[in-house]
Short mmCIF file of C-alpha atoms in Angstrom, two decimals:
data_model
loop_
_atom_site.label_atom_id
_atom_site.label_comp_id
_atom_site.label_asym_id
_atom_site.label_seq_id
_atom_site.Cartn_x
_atom_site.Cartn_y
_atom_site.Cartn_z
CA ARG A 297 -8.16 8.17 6.66
CA ASP A 298 -5.59 10.78 5.70
CA LEU A 299 -4.32 8.44 2.99
CA TYR A 300 -7.85 8.03 1.61
CA GLY A 301 -8.37 11.80 1.52
CA THR A 302 -5.06 12.28 -0.26
CA MET A 303 -5.95 9.52 -2.69
CA ILE A 304 -9.28 11.15 -3.56
CA HIS A 305 -7.68 14.61 -3.85
CA ALA A 306 -4.97 13.27 -6.19
CA GLY A 307 -7.42 11.28 -8.30
CA ALA A 308 -5.64 8.01 -7.52
CA VAL A 309 -7.58 4.82 -8.16
CA ARG A 310 -5.63 2.68 -5.65
CA SER A 311 -3.25 3.23 -2.78
CA TYR A 312 -1.31 1.16 -0.26
CA LEU A 313 -0.58 1.70 3.40
CA ILE A 314 2.60 -0.16 4.30
CA THR A 315 3.87 -0.36 7.87
CA THR A 316 6.47 -2.36 9.76
CA GLY A 317 3.98 -2.52 12.62
CA ARG A 318 0.48 -3.89 12.98
CA ILE A 319 -2.76 -2.71 11.42
CA SER A 320 -5.70 -2.64 13.82
CA ARG A 321 -8.94 -4.49 13.24
CA GLU A 322 -10.73 -1.14 13.18
CA ALA A 323 -8.44 0.14 10.42
CA ARG A 324 -8.97 -3.04 8.39
CA GLU A 325 -12.74 -2.72 8.78
CA TRP A 326 -12.64 0.95 7.75
CA ALA A 327 -10.52 0.19 4.66
CA ALA A 328 -12.73 -2.75 3.59
CA GLY A 329 -14.50 -1.91 0.35
CA LYS A 330 -12.17 0.98 -0.40
CA SER A 331 -9.35 0.67 -2.92
CA ILE A 332 -6.68 0.77 -0.22
CA GLY A 333 -4.26 -2.10 0.18
CA LEU A 334 -2.99 -2.70 3.71
CA ILE A 335 0.38 -4.36 4.26
CA ASP A 336 1.50 -4.92 7.84
CA GLY A 337 4.93 -5.86 9.15
CA ALA A 338 4.33 -9.61 8.93
CA ARG A 339 3.19 -9.39 5.29
CA LEU A 340 6.04 -6.99 4.48
CA ALA A 341 8.53 -9.55 5.84
CA GLU A 342 6.92 -12.26 3.67
CA LEU A 343 7.24 -10.05 0.62
CA ALA A 344 10.87 -9.24 1.45
CA ARG A 345 11.70 -12.96 1.58
CA ALA A 346 9.87 -13.69 -1.68
CA GLU A 347 11.61 -14.09 -5.00
CA PRO A 348 12.69 -10.70 -6.37
CA PRO A 349 11.25 -9.35 -9.64
CA ARG A 350 12.98 -10.59 -12.78
CA ASP A 351 13.89 -7.12 -13.99
CA GLU A 352 13.97 -3.62 -12.58
CA ALA A 353 10.95 -2.51 -14.64
CA ASP A 354 8.77 -4.82 -12.54
CA VAL A 355 9.86 -3.01 -9.37
CA HIS A 356 8.82 0.44 -10.58
CA ALA A 357 5.65 -0.46 -12.49
CA GLY A 358 2.76 1.63 -11.24
CA VAL A 359 4.73 3.52 -8.61
CA SER A 360 4.12 7.22 -8.21
CA ILE A 361 5.18 9.67 -5.56
CA TRP A 362 2.77 12.42 -4.59
CA PRO A 363 3.24 15.22 -3.83
CA GLU A 364 6.44 15.79 -5.74
#
């Protein structure tokens, strides 16, 4: 919920919560219908094993850090 508040405050149109742990059913239900992507440890491991981007620009596309 803090992430969603920060997202609204910053005017972001999408955000991601990434954890090495698990995401509860309650958290998934709460995030449903909101523009928040949830990536748990199992999915993160899948992504880490996937083929890397073809060039560095693909890695940084759409990434922003807030607050700076």
